[in-house]
């Protein structure tokens, strides 16, 4: 039997080209398996072969989305694949967005089965889970052993045109597709069982999860900037030199509140970044590149804005849990309101 | 974070490079920036030009804060 031809997509990190210092590398193609492709090949067995691996730097992809997508797609297409697999990207945000974008493009443009994998809180999951199959993974690369067999199995099923089971059977993130089927037990019996489980404090699974539409209405605009205080907040990890509160370089457990009193300009002597998810060279040399204190001070002196708030708020948005970020911002907002701050500029890397 | 600050009633503008993530997260006022490791700067430019670039981006952010929006808006 002919083996299915598989092309695999990974980032510069998993290709062992380098970390954040190499995240700018443009797409390239290598013969055969690279990095996590080994685990996926093992799971594919004799039925399919990874003939090539396409690699792209996460920042290159994130900063040139349309162009990078076209370039990567061209490299994939040149191999005439039967199956495309991307990642898994775990909780790496740019990697997840790239994997989702490419998987979606391959499905749309090449019309072949395409599967990726990532952690449910990866922004790429929210963007693409309704469009492509995304195997649900853990938030760290240690989950590759569990993810690879699920990704391989689903990809092979798609390639062989076999029926695809529900998300919890196949391991993909729920994609809002519903299929009718006959339950063995009637609805009233299932409802009573669920209620009994709930009363007994036992686990149960709802058959109708409520949709999660968490959108916030935009606030009215600022009428007069010269009358208000503007605060700076960042997820880019800018901290006073030495990172006094030891904000973690990833999966941050806290935010920092630091004085801007007396600072007209952030410099390599006074500030740096604690963020471990991007190349820190540029922010360490001049943190105004992430937190524009210099320009806002100018505008404050010129009367263009009423005041730059004398404290800034910062955390590291690198693999940080959504629940943590939400908690930080609730507390930050409370403090800003108490200090009558009228508007916020929030920067992200 | 943007969403929680907005929810508290403070107008907020999100400055970031990967705007699709900002859209997914639910920011309402979004200003696209230069690059992931240096959103408000460009190390390849001479100092004065880099500063001018940063002023232009902050100007956009201030303009966004003064603009009424009904829906998620990217201020190009």
XYZ file of C-alpha atoms in Angstrom:
425
model
C 0.000 0.000 0.000
C 1.195 3.476 -0.819
C 2.199 5.485 2.204
C 0.542 8.829 2.769
C 2.965 11.721 2.306
C 2.987 13.993 5.353
C 4.439 17.487 5.708
C 5.037 18.678 9.282
C 5.307 22.299 10.444
C 7.319 23.370 13.512
C 8.880 26.592 14.812
C 12.550 27.560 15.139
C 12.662 26.414 18.749
C 11.509 22.839 18.122
C 13.809 22.714 15.064
C 16.654 23.495 17.482
C 17.672 26.537 15.449
C 17.429 28.644 18.601
C 15.187 30.393 21.067
C 13.939 33.941 21.006
C 17.198 35.212 19.509
C 16.388 33.166 16.384
C 12.619 33.782 16.276
C 13.109 36.084 13.264
C 14.241 33.298 10.877
C 12.244 33.022 7.623
C 10.641 29.759 6.471
C 12.775 26.852 5.339
C 12.154 23.223 4.413
C 14.099 20.153 5.459
C 13.866 16.563 4.266
C 12.199 14.080 6.618
C 11.493 14.420 10.331
C 12.846 17.092 12.651
C 12.370 17.344 16.445
C 8.833 16.466 17.554
C 8.288 14.916 14.106
C 10.010 11.834 15.512
C 7.172 11.223 17.976
C 4.545 11.907 15.319
C 6.267 9.588 12.814
C 6.357 6.842 15.440
C 2.619 7.278 15.981
C 1.870 7.295 12.235
C 3.603 3.933 11.907
C 3.784 2.329 8.458
C 0.762 4.079 7.043
C 2.309 7.474 6.498
C 5.701 9.088 6.221
C 6.790 12.607 7.129
C 8.588 13.486 3.898
C 9.475 17.033 4.833
C 9.414 19.496 7.735
C 8.720 23.173 7.191
C 10.201 25.469 9.819
C 9.539 29.150 10.480
C 10.570 31.574 13.219
C 7.656 32.576 15.454
C 8.350 36.303 15.300
C 8.879 36.167 11.533
C 5.449 34.607 11.198
C 3.759 36.913 13.701
C 5.189 40.064 12.181
C 4.617 39.154 8.504
C 1.425 37.153 8.715
C 0.166 37.324 5.119
C 3.591 36.988 3.538
C 4.783 34.221 5.860
C 1.587 32.261 5.309
C 2.066 32.369 1.526
C 5.749 31.383 1.786
C 5.090 28.479 4.137
C 2.159 27.290 2.025
C 4.369 27.260 -1.080
C 6.981 25.090 0.680
C 4.274 22.665 1.837
C 2.664 22.507 -1.597
C 5.977 21.684 -3.295
C 5.959 18.304 -1.518
C 2.529 17.244 -2.804
C 1.464 16.043 0.634
C -1.594 13.915 1.415
C -1.638 15.041 5.059
C -0.464 18.156 6.905
C 0.364 18.288 10.624
C 1.456 21.404 12.559
C 2.977 21.581 16.034
C 1.903 20.799 18.678
C 2.341 24.363 19.876
C 1.335 23.793 23.539
C 0.912 27.241 25.166
C 3.332 29.153 22.899
C 1.164 32.014 21.640
C 2.862 33.026 18.402
C 3.575 29.396 17.532
C -0.085 28.495 18.125
C -1.306 31.335 15.943
C 1.159 30.314 13.198
C 0.184 26.620 13.440
C -3.526 27.485 13.322
C -3.112 29.916 10.423
C -1.125 27.420 8.343
C -3.381 24.474 9.157
C -6.384 26.527 8.109
C -4.656 27.703 4.909
C -3.621 24.148 3.970
C -7.154 22.882 4.487
C -8.587 25.733 2.422
C -5.973 26.024 -0.355
C -4.710 22.457 -0.744
C -7.862 20.644 0.348
C -5.962 17.932 2.225
C -6.485 16.698 5.814
C -4.757 19.082 8.199
C -4.409 18.742 11.963
C -2.642 20.748 14.646
C -2.387 20.616 18.429
C -2.181 23.154 21.247
C -3.236 24.059 24.776
C -6.792 25.323 25.145
C -5.660 28.774 26.351
C -3.302 29.319 23.402
C -4.706 32.320 21.456
C -4.393 30.207 18.297
C -6.960 27.788 19.750
C -9.655 30.418 20.160
C -8.892 31.712 16.653
C -8.947 28.408 14.775
C -10.729 25.697 16.809
C -13.946 26.050 14.808
C -12.064 25.952 11.522
C -9.576 23.098 11.891
C -9.044 20.102 14.132
C -6.849 21.111 17.080
C -5.811 18.276 19.363
C -5.993 19.460 22.968
C -2.539 19.318 24.574
C -0.981 20.203 27.911
C 0.543 23.650 28.299
C 4.135 22.429 28.159
C 6.225 20.434 25.718
C 6.225 17.489 28.116
C 2.805 16.689 26.618
C 4.196 15.678 23.229
C 4.029 11.975 24.046
C 0.323 12.161 24.746
C -0.439 14.530 21.859
C 1.460 12.822 19.027
C -0.649 9.604 18.923
C -3.904 11.607 18.960
C -2.718 13.922 16.188
C -1.480 10.984 14.088
C -4.653 8.955 14.608
C -6.946 11.832 13.675
C -4.857 12.744 10.622
C -4.915 9.138 9.365
C -8.662 8.879 9.904
C -9.195 12.047 7.881
C -6.877 10.803 5.140
C -8.739 7.476 4.934
C -12.072 9.240 5.008
C -13.113 7.411 8.147
C -15.834 8.865 10.380
C -14.549 11.287 13.008
C -15.872 10.863 16.532
C -16.874 13.553 19.004
C -14.254 15.914 20.401
C -13.923 14.061 23.700
C -13.404 10.734 21.921
C -10.799 11.973 19.432
C -9.164 14.496 21.766
C -9.666 17.653 19.704
C -10.923 20.957 21.088
C -14.723 21.273 20.770
C -15.427 22.987 17.450
C -19.110 23.837 17.829
C -20.125 21.112 15.395
C -23.089 19.077 16.607
C -24.085 15.699 15.321
C -27.380 13.964 15.947
C -27.215 10.473 17.395
C -29.409 8.189 19.472
C -28.547 7.907 23.155
C -29.307 4.574 24.747
C -30.958 6.193 27.744
C -33.759 8.662 27.388
C -33.334 12.315 28.377
C -35.257 12.178 31.657
C -33.104 9.307 32.917
C -29.905 11.124 31.966
C -31.082 14.319 33.633
C -31.861 12.494 36.883
C -28.453 10.777 36.810
C -26.778 14.129 36.314
C -28.730 15.674 39.174
C -27.862 12.770 41.464
C -24.190 13.134 40.604
C -24.357 16.861 41.244
C -26.055 16.407 44.619
C -23.485 13.809 45.592
C -20.628 16.121 44.567
C -19.539 13.676 41.861
C -18.306 14.696 38.406
C -20.856 14.970 35.613
C -20.819 16.357 32.101
C -23.437 18.754 30.873
C -24.939 17.968 27.478
C -25.464 21.633 26.757
C -22.510 23.812 27.761
C -23.368 27.498 27.828
C -21.580 29.494 25.138
C -18.743 31.670 26.360
C -19.233 35.154 24.893
C -16.998 37.243 27.037
C -17.006 40.600 25.323
C -16.868 43.973 27.026
C -18.556 47.034 25.515
C -16.128 49.807 24.605
C -16.104 52.706 27.039
C -16.968 56.182 25.746
C -13.977 58.083 24.374
C -11.885 60.524 26.383
C -13.237 64.048 25.852
C -10.139 66.035 26.760
C -6.733 64.392 27.166
C -5.285 67.489 28.793
C -7.622 67.011 31.751
C -6.888 63.390 32.576
C -4.226 61.116 33.973
C -3.041 58.338 31.658
C -1.503 55.163 33.047
C 0.860 52.731 31.347
C 0.301 48.992 31.744
C 2.247 46.266 29.955
C 2.350 42.510 29.531
C 5.853 42.954 28.072
C 7.582 42.434 31.423
C 9.280 45.830 31.817
C 10.610 46.054 35.395
C 13.133 48.143 37.314
C 16.641 46.800 36.721
C 17.181 43.639 38.740
C 13.485 42.646 38.702
C 13.016 43.377 42.439
C 9.827 41.303 42.832
C 11.130 38.397 40.756
C 8.277 38.369 38.247
C 8.630 35.041 36.467
C 9.868 34.959 32.857
C 6.915 32.742 31.948
C 3.647 31.693 33.604
C 3.783 34.810 35.782
C 2.155 34.478 39.192
C 2.118 38.218 39.929
C 2.221 41.730 38.540
C 4.424 44.628 39.632
C 3.552 48.214 40.497
C 6.512 50.559 40.125
C 7.050 54.273 40.512
C 7.761 56.466 37.502
C 8.517 59.419 39.752
C 11.592 61.178 38.425
C 11.834 59.060 35.261
C 11.716 61.003 31.992
C 13.295 58.217 30.009
C 13.824 54.506 30.648
C 17.411 53.401 30.054
C 19.525 50.258 30.169
C 20.724 51.409 33.607
C 17.254 51.762 35.123
C 14.928 49.230 33.493
C 14.888 45.872 31.738
C 12.439 43.150 30.746
C 11.668 40.036 32.750
C 9.795 38.464 29.807
C 11.146 35.132 28.595
C 9.027 34.905 25.463
C 10.793 37.343 23.165
C 14.354 38.406 22.425
C 15.079 40.827 25.326
C 18.027 42.638 23.675
C 15.995 45.611 22.370
C 13.884 46.164 25.485
C 16.908 45.830 27.772
C 18.783 48.458 25.738
C 15.817 50.884 25.854
C 12.624 49.908 27.671
C 10.768 52.859 26.112
C 10.485 50.545 23.113
C 7.910 48.605 25.138
C 6.738 51.198 27.692
C 6.804 54.662 26.043
C 7.560 56.717 29.177
C 9.811 59.153 27.277
C 7.127 60.250 24.802
C 4.364 60.487 27.428
C 6.587 62.629 29.652
C 7.138 64.970 26.683
C 3.395 65.149 26.111
C 2.779 65.749 29.802
C 5.227 68.663 29.796
C 3.658 70.069 26.618
C 0.203 69.854 28.194
C -1.031 67.434 25.553
C -2.056 65.003 28.290
C -2.996 66.047 31.810
C -0.599 63.728 33.592
C 1.318 60.491 33.202
C 0.286 58.336 36.161
C 3.259 58.137 38.507
C 3.126 54.349 38.681
C 3.190 51.733 35.960
C 1.856 48.198 36.119
C 3.605 45.255 34.550
C 3.540 41.507 34.176
C 4.911 38.857 31.846
C 2.361 37.680 29.291
C 4.234 34.511 28.384
C 2.272 31.323 28.883
C 0.495 33.109 31.735
C -2.878 31.562 32.549
C -5.874 33.560 31.410
C -7.303 33.359 34.936
C -4.092 34.865 36.380
C -4.043 37.719 33.846
C -7.685 38.426 34.583
C -6.991 38.536 38.308
C -3.987 40.853 37.888
C -5.966 43.272 35.738
C -8.936 43.349 38.121
C -6.611 44.428 40.921
C -4.738 46.883 38.679
C -8.042 48.430 37.536
C -9.159 48.817 41.151
C -5.972 50.707 41.996
C -6.233 52.866 38.857
C -9.823 53.799 39.664
C -8.827 54.706 43.221
C -6.217 57.064 41.790
C -8.684 58.585 39.309
C -6.808 57.447 36.209
C -8.807 58.451 33.112
C -7.342 56.188 30.440
C -4.844 53.355 29.969
C -2.315 52.539 27.280
C -1.589 48.813 27.502
C 1.343 47.498 25.491
C 2.044 43.881 24.580
C 4.995 42.184 22.974
C -5.973 42.294 30.912
C -7.280 44.839 28.409
C -10.779 43.499 28.864
C -10.727 43.701 32.674
C -9.520 47.306 32.579
C -12.266 48.136 30.067
C -14.803 46.309 32.228
C -13.805 48.487 35.199
C -14.906 51.506 33.154
C -11.519 52.907 32.116
C -11.034 53.547 28.379
C -8.037 51.486 27.239
C -6.066 51.180 24.032
C -4.097 48.002 23.279
C -0.814 48.525 21.430
C 0.539 45.267 20.014
C 2.069 43.712 16.935
C -0.016 40.568 16.480
C -3.410 42.275 16.192
C -5.380 39.033 15.529
C -4.523 37.960 19.097
C -5.771 41.285 20.415
C -9.021 40.812 18.470
C -9.418 37.305 19.882
C -8.774 38.487 23.412
C -11.453 41.139 23.021
C -9.683 44.520 22.989
C -11.892 47.284 21.597
C -9.296 49.908 20.633
C -6.227 48.390 18.981
C -3.134 50.116 17.573
C -0.767 47.887 15.550
C 2.900 48.255 16.472
C 6.310 47.611 14.927
C 7.584 44.192 16.032
C 7.147 41.699 18.861
C 10.427 42.409 20.729
C 10.207 46.192 20.172
C 6.574 47.209 19.672
C 7.227 50.935 20.097
C 10.677 51.213 18.605
C 12.984 50.180 15.830
C 16.614 49.553 16.764
C 17.644 49.909 13.119
C 16.742 53.592 13.079
C 18.891 56.455 14.368
C 17.759 57.692 17.809
C 15.826 60.754 16.638
C 13.940 58.801 13.969
C 13.120 56.039 16.423
C 11.725 58.625 18.838
C 9.661 60.171 16.025
C 8.288 56.714 15.213
C 7.333 56.225 18.878
C 5.606 59.641 18.941
C 3.566 58.672 15.877
C 2.476 55.424 17.529
C 1.577 57.090 20.830
C -0.322 59.762 18.844
C -2.350 56.978 17.240
C -3.072 55.500 20.667
C -4.197 58.878 22.012
C -6.376 59.393 18.958
C -7.924 55.956 19.512
C -8.736 56.880 23.113
C -10.531 59.994 21.847
C -12.497 58.114 19.194
C -15.949 56.687 19.818
C -16.086 53.020 18.840
C -19.071 50.701 18.797
C -17.129 47.567 18.037
C -13.568 46.242 18.045
C -11.535 48.683 15.960
C -7.979 48.536 14.638
C -6.521 52.033 14.223
C -4.084 51.532 11.298
